[in-house]
mmCIF file of N, CA and C in Angstrom:
data_model
loop_
_atom_site.group_PDB
_atom_site.id
_atom_site.type_symbol
_atom_site.label_atom_id
_atom_site.label_comp_id
_atom_site.label_asym_id
_atom_site.label_seq_id
_atom_site.Cartn_x
_atom_site.Cartn_y
_atom_site.Cartn_z
ATOM 1 N N PRO A 1 0.810 -1.224 0.000
ATOM 2 C CA PRO A 1 0.000 0.000 0.000
ATOM 3 C C PRO A 1 0.844 1.276 0.000
ATOM 4 N N LEU A 2 2.138 1.172 0.261
ATOM 5 C CA LEU A 2 2.988 2.356 0.286
ATOM 6 C C LEU A 2 3.501 2.755 -1.097
ATOM 7 N N LEU A 3 3.367 1.863 -2.070
ATOM 8 C CA LEU A 3 3.816 2.157 -3.428
ATOM 9 C C LEU A 3 2.783 3.010 -4.150
ATOM 10 N N PRO A 4 3.228 3.910 -5.015
ATOM 11 C CA PRO A 4 2.277 4.714 -5.782
ATOM 12 C C PRO A 4 1.516 3.844 -6.787
ATOM 13 N N ALA A 5 0.264 4.171 -6.983
ATOM 14 C CA ALA A 5 -0.575 3.425 -7.924
ATOM 15 C C ALA A 5 -0.380 3.966 -9.338
ATOM 16 N N ALA A 6 -0.414 3.059 -10.311
ATOM 17 C CA ALA A 6 -0.363 3.440 -11.723
ATOM 18 C C ALA A 6 -1.741 3.935 -12.154
ATOM 19 N N GLU A 7 -1.856 4.347 -13.400
ATOM 20 C CA GLU A 7 -3.142 4.841 -13.912
ATOM 21 C C GLU A 7 -4.248 3.814 -13.772
ATOM 22 N N ASP A 8 -3.914 2.520 -13.923
ATOM 23 C CA ASP A 8 -4.938 1.477 -13.809
ATOM 24 C C ASP A 8 -5.191 1.072 -12.360
ATOM 25 N N GLY A 9 -4.512 1.712 -11.407
ATOM 26 C CA GLY A 9 -4.699 1.411 -9.992
ATOM 27 C C GLY A 9 -3.768 0.341 -9.464
ATOM 28 N N GLY A 10 -3.040 -0.318 -10.353
ATOM 29 C CA GLY A 10 -2.116 -1.362 -9.926
ATOM 30 C C GLY A 10 -0.881 -0.798 -9.250
ATOM 31 N N ARG A 11 -0.309 -1.587 -8.367
ATOM 32 C CA ARG A 11 0.925 -1.208 -7.676
ATOM 33 C C ARG A 11 1.975 -2.246 -8.034
ATOM 34 N N SER A 12 3.150 -1.771 -8.425
ATOM 35 C CA SER A 12 4.171 -2.668 -8.921
ATOM 36 C C SER A 12 5.514 -2.359 -8.271
ATOM 37 N N ALA A 13 6.289 -3.420 -8.014
ATOM 38 C CA ALA A 13 7.613 -3.269 -7.413
ATOM 39 C C ALA A 13 8.579 -4.237 -8.078
ATOM 40 N N ALA A 14 9.806 -3.772 -8.282
ATOM 41 C CA ALA A 14 10.857 -4.643 -8.806
ATOM 42 C C ALA A 14 11.320 -5.569 -7.689
ATOM 43 N N LEU A 15 11.409 -6.862 -8.001
ATOM 44 C CA LEU A 15 11.883 -7.851 -7.042
ATOM 45 C C LEU A 15 13.345 -8.192 -7.259
ATOM 46 N N ALA A 16 13.785 -8.170 -8.520
ATOM 47 C CA ALA A 16 15.172 -8.515 -8.845
ATOM 48 C C ALA A 16 15.514 -7.962 -10.216
ATOM 49 N N ARG A 17 16.813 -7.670 -10.404
ATOM 50 C CA ARG A 17 17.316 -7.225 -11.709
ATOM 51 C C ARG A 17 18.611 -7.953 -12.014
ATOM 52 N N PHE A 18 18.728 -8.379 -13.256
ATOM 53 C CA PHE A 18 19.946 -8.995 -13.764
ATOM 54 C C PHE A 18 20.197 -8.369 -15.127
ATOM 55 N N GLY A 19 21.101 -7.403 -15.192
ATOM 56 C CA GLY A 19 21.342 -6.699 -16.442
ATOM 57 C C GLY A 19 20.051 -6.092 -16.954
ATOM 58 N N PRO A 20 19.657 -6.405 -18.191
ATOM 59 C CA PRO A 20 18.443 -5.827 -18.759
ATOM 60 C C PRO A 20 17.153 -6.536 -18.311
ATOM 61 N N TYR A 21 17.268 -7.561 -17.501
ATOM 62 C CA TYR A 21 16.106 -8.347 -17.072
ATOM 63 C C TYR A 21 15.627 -7.891 -15.701
ATOM 64 N N GLU A 22 14.321 -7.675 -15.599
ATOM 65 C CA GLU A 22 13.735 -7.214 -14.346
ATOM 66 C C GLU A 22 12.512 -8.060 -14.009
ATOM 67 N N LEU A 23 12.456 -8.519 -12.777
ATOM 68 C CA LEU A 23 11.319 -9.278 -12.276
ATOM 69 C C LEU A 23 10.474 -8.339 -11.425
ATOM 70 N N ARG A 24 9.179 -8.254 -11.748
ATOM 71 C CA ARG A 24 8.280 -7.338 -11.039
ATOM 72 C C ARG A 24 7.073 -8.074 -10.476
ATOM 73 N N LEU A 25 6.617 -7.613 -9.323
ATOM 74 C CA LEU A 25 5.383 -8.079 -8.707
ATOM 75 C C LEU A 25 4.369 -6.952 -8.825
ATOM 76 N N THR A 26 3.195 -7.261 -9.362
ATOM 77 C CA THR A 26 2.138 -6.263 -9.515
ATOM 78 C C THR A 26 0.872 -6.756 -8.842
ATOM 79 N N GLU A 27 0.240 -5.858 -8.091
ATOM 80 C CA GLU A 27 -1.053 -6.149 -7.455
ATOM 81 C C GLU A 27 -2.078 -5.188 -8.043
ATOM 82 N N PHE A 28 -3.184 -5.756 -8.515
ATOM 83 C CA PHE A 28 -4.244 -4.947 -9.102
ATOM 84 C C PHE A 28 -5.357 -4.740 -8.090
ATOM 85 N N PRO A 29 -6.031 -3.569 -8.111
ATOM 86 C CA PRO A 29 -7.146 -3.334 -7.196
ATOM 87 C C PRO A 29 -8.353 -4.178 -7.611
ATOM 88 N N PRO A 30 -9.215 -4.513 -6.671
ATOM 89 C CA PRO A 30 -10.370 -5.377 -6.978
ATOM 90 C C PRO A 30 -11.266 -4.869 -8.101
ATOM 91 N N ASP A 31 -11.421 -3.569 -8.235
ATOM 92 C CA ASP A 31 -12.323 -3.034 -9.258
ATOM 93 C C ASP A 31 -11.681 -2.953 -10.651
ATOM 94 N N ASN A 32 -10.386 -3.251 -10.764
ATOM 95 C CA ASN A 32 -9.730 -3.134 -12.062
ATOM 96 C C ASN A 32 -8.722 -4.261 -12.286
ATOM 97 N N MET A 33 -9.007 -5.426 -11.734
ATOM 98 C CA MET A 33 -8.024 -6.494 -11.853
ATOM 99 C C MET A 33 -8.382 -7.468 -12.961
ATOM 100 N N PRO A 34 -7.331 -8.099 -13.502
ATOM 101 C CA PRO A 34 -7.588 -9.215 -14.417
ATOM 102 C C PRO A 34 -8.140 -10.384 -13.601
ATOM 103 N N PHE A 35 -8.230 -11.544 -14.169
ATOM 104 C CA PHE A 35 -8.847 -12.658 -13.447
ATOM 105 C C PHE A 35 -8.073 -13.062 -12.199
ATOM 106 N N LEU A 36 -6.796 -12.676 -12.079
ATOM 107 C CA LEU A 36 -6.005 -12.915 -10.867
ATOM 108 C C LEU A 36 -5.408 -11.584 -10.404
ATOM 109 N N PRO A 37 -5.421 -11.302 -9.088
ATOM 110 C CA PRO A 37 -4.992 -9.989 -8.606
ATOM 111 C C PRO A 37 -3.478 -9.785 -8.514
ATOM 112 N N LEU A 38 -2.692 -10.859 -8.455
ATOM 113 C CA LEU A 38 -1.239 -10.743 -8.305
ATOM 114 C C LEU A 38 -0.533 -11.317 -9.525
ATOM 115 N N TRP A 39 0.449 -10.576 -10.030
ATOM 116 C CA TRP A 39 1.209 -11.031 -11.197
ATOM 117 C C TRP A 39 2.689 -10.866 -10.940
ATOM 118 N N VAL A 40 3.448 -11.892 -11.275
ATOM 119 C CA VAL A 40 4.905 -11.850 -11.256
ATOM 120 C C VAL A 40 5.326 -11.952 -12.711
ATOM 121 N N GLU A 41 6.068 -10.936 -13.179
ATOM 122 C CA GLU A 41 6.419 -10.885 -14.596
ATOM 123 C C GLU A 41 7.900 -10.577 -14.781
ATOM 124 N N LEU A 42 8.477 -11.203 -15.789
ATOM 125 C CA LEU A 42 9.866 -10.979 -16.156
ATOM 126 C C LEU A 42 9.889 -10.156 -17.440
ATOM 127 N N PHE A 43 10.561 -9.010 -17.377
ATOM 128 C CA PHE A 43 10.663 -8.093 -18.510
ATOM 129 C C PHE A 43 12.111 -7.986 -18.963
ATOM 130 N N ARG A 44 12.279 -7.632 -20.242
ATOM 131 C CA ARG A 44 13.616 -7.399 -20.792
ATOM 132 C C ARG A 44 13.680 -5.994 -21.367
ATOM 133 N N GLY A 45 14.759 -5.277 -21.038
ATOM 134 C CA GLY A 45 15.060 -3.987 -21.644
ATOM 135 C C GLY A 45 14.225 -2.838 -21.132
ATOM 136 N N SER A 46 14.613 -1.647 -21.589
ATOM 137 C CA SER A 46 13.934 -0.427 -21.149
ATOM 138 C C SER A 46 12.521 -0.316 -21.716
ATOM 139 N N GLU A 47 12.247 -1.045 -22.793
ATOM 140 C CA GLU A 47 10.896 -1.045 -23.382
ATOM 141 C C GLU A 47 9.968 -1.999 -22.637
ATOM 142 N N ARG A 48 10.530 -2.707 -21.653
ATOM 143 C CA ARG A 48 9.780 -3.649 -20.816
ATOM 144 C C ARG A 48 9.054 -4.697 -21.662
ATOM 145 N N GLU A 49 9.822 -5.376 -22.483
ATOM 146 C CA GLU A 49 9.287 -6.481 -23.278
ATOM 147 C C GLU A 49 9.026 -7.665 -22.350
ATOM 148 N N LEU A 50 7.799 -8.160 -22.343
ATOM 149 C CA LEU A 50 7.436 -9.276 -21.472
ATOM 150 C C LEU A 50 8.095 -10.561 -21.964
ATOM 151 N N VAL A 51 8.836 -11.216 -21.065
ATOM 152 C CA VAL A 51 9.502 -12.477 -21.374
ATOM 153 C C VAL A 51 8.684 -13.646 -20.845
ATOM 154 N N ASP A 52 8.180 -13.520 -19.623
ATOM 155 C CA ASP A 52 7.431 -14.593 -18.981
ATOM 156 C C ASP A 52 6.645 -13.994 -17.819
ATOM 157 N N GLY A 53 5.636 -14.698 -17.357
ATOM 158 C CA GLY A 53 4.861 -14.214 -16.222
ATOM 159 C C GLY A 53 3.839 -15.229 -15.757
ATOM 160 N N CYS A 54 3.355 -15.014 -14.531
ATOM 161 C CA CYS A 54 2.352 -15.896 -13.915
ATOM 162 C C CYS A 54 1.433 -15.049 -13.048
ATOM 163 N N GLY A 55 0.179 -15.456 -12.957
ATOM 164 C CA GLY A 55 -0.786 -14.803 -12.090
ATOM 165 C C GLY A 55 -1.150 -15.696 -10.920
ATOM 166 N N PHE A 56 -1.535 -15.059 -9.793
ATOM 167 C CA PHE A 56 -1.840 -15.786 -8.562
ATOM 168 C C PHE A 56 -2.958 -15.111 -7.795
ATOM 169 N N SER A 57 -3.614 -15.908 -6.953
ATOM 170 C CA SER A 57 -4.637 -15.370 -6.064
ATOM 171 C C SER A 57 -4.040 -14.944 -4.725
ATOM 172 N N GLU A 58 -3.031 -15.679 -4.261
ATOM 173 C CA GLU A 58 -2.407 -15.422 -2.963
ATOM 174 C C GLU A 58 -0.901 -15.295 -3.129
ATOM 175 N N ILE A 59 -0.289 -14.413 -2.361
ATOM 176 C CA ILE A 59 1.148 -14.187 -2.465
ATOM 177 C C ILE A 59 1.945 -15.451 -2.133
ATOM 178 N N GLU A 60 1.457 -16.269 -1.230
ATOM 179 C CA GLU A 60 2.159 -17.503 -0.862
ATOM 180 C C GLU A 60 2.310 -18.439 -2.057
ATOM 181 N N ASP A 61 1.351 -18.396 -2.954
ATOM 182 C CA ASP A 61 1.392 -19.250 -4.146
ATOM 183 C C ASP A 61 2.453 -18.794 -5.148
ATOM 184 N N ALA A 62 2.925 -17.567 -5.031
ATOM 185 C CA ALA A 62 3.870 -17.007 -5.988
ATOM 186 C C ALA A 62 5.330 -17.309 -5.657
ATOM 187 N N VAL A 63 5.605 -17.803 -4.474
ATOM 188 C CA VAL A 63 6.994 -17.967 -4.021
ATOM 189 C C VAL A 63 7.818 -18.831 -4.982
ATOM 190 N N GLU A 64 7.328 -19.986 -5.351
ATOM 191 C CA GLU A 64 8.090 -20.875 -6.236
ATOM 192 C C GLU A 64 8.244 -20.266 -7.630
ATOM 193 N N ALA A 65 7.216 -19.607 -8.121
ATOM 194 C CA ALA A 65 7.303 -18.957 -9.435
ATOM 195 C C ALA A 65 8.344 -17.847 -9.416
ATOM 196 N N VAL A 66 8.427 -17.106 -8.326
ATOM 197 C CA VAL A 66 9.444 -16.053 -8.213
ATOM 198 C C VAL A 66 10.833 -16.678 -8.268
ATOM 199 N N ARG A 67 11.046 -17.757 -7.547
ATOM 200 C CA ARG A 67 12.345 -18.440 -7.577
ATOM 201 C C ARG A 67 12.708 -18.862 -9.006
ATOM 202 N N GLU A 68 11.749 -19.458 -9.700
ATOM 203 C CA GLU A 68 12.003 -19.923 -11.068
ATOM 204 C C GLU A 68 12.287 -18.766 -12.022
ATOM 205 N N LEU A 69 11.540 -17.670 -11.894
ATOM 206 C CA LEU A 69 11.751 -16.528 -12.777
ATOM 207 C C LEU A 69 13.060 -15.806 -12.461
ATOM 208 N N VAL A 70 13.475 -15.785 -11.202
ATOM 209 C CA VAL A 70 14.785 -15.217 -10.855
ATOM 210 C C VAL A 70 15.883 -16.039 -11.516
ATOM 211 N N GLU A 71 15.755 -17.352 -11.452
ATOM 212 C CA GLU A 71 16.751 -18.217 -12.105
ATOM 213 C C GLU A 71 16.746 -18.026 -13.615
ATOM 214 N N GLU A 72 15.561 -17.858 -14.206
ATOM 215 C CA GLU A 72 15.472 -17.622 -15.646
ATOM 216 C C GLU A 72 16.137 -16.301 -16.016
ATOM 217 N N ALA A 73 15.881 -15.257 -15.229
ATOM 218 C CA ALA A 73 16.500 -13.952 -15.492
ATOM 219 C C ALA A 73 18.016 -14.042 -15.370
ATOM 220 N N ARG A 74 18.491 -14.732 -14.348
ATOM 221 C CA ARG A 74 19.935 -14.897 -14.152
ATOM 222 C C ARG A 74 20.555 -15.649 -15.330
ATOM 223 N N ARG A 75 19.897 -16.721 -15.740
ATOM 224 C CA ARG A 75 20.384 -17.528 -16.853
ATOM 225 C C ARG A 75 20.409 -16.725 -18.164
ATOM 226 N N LEU A 76 19.340 -15.995 -18.440
ATOM 227 C CA LEU A 76 19.273 -15.176 -19.653
ATOM 228 C C LEU A 76 20.357 -14.099 -19.648
ATOM 229 N N HIS A 77 20.543 -13.470 -18.511
ATOM 230 C CA HIS A 77 21.555 -12.425 -18.412
ATOM 231 C C HIS A 77 22.959 -12.989 -18.595
ATOM 232 N N ASN A 78 23.241 -14.099 -17.966
ATOM 233 C CA ASN A 78 24.571 -14.704 -18.086
ATOM 234 C C ASN A 78 24.836 -15.243 -19.483
ATOM 235 N N GLY A 79 23.773 -15.595 -20.199
ATOM 236 C CA GLY A 79 23.931 -16.118 -21.547
ATOM 237 C C GLY A 79 23.996 -15.053 -22.617
ATOM 238 N N SER A 80 23.680 -13.805 -22.251
ATOM 239 C CA SER A 80 23.669 -12.742 -23.263
ATOM 240 C C SER A 80 24.971 -11.980 -23.310
#
């Protein structure tokens, strides 16, 4: 709740960065959310090209996906 809201009401925070790869967690407000309120997404570059992502209902469900996406970002960065 301390993060500023975007135009769509969502709040987003960077969880990890590896070179041009950034992993972000986004929470959408109930009145403007997609079918799942929490999204973990891996982006590449300043244009924020979506590489991979997953949606969740509860933050506890996202823990393993975050681990996997961090490893993917690390692997992509080390391979580039």
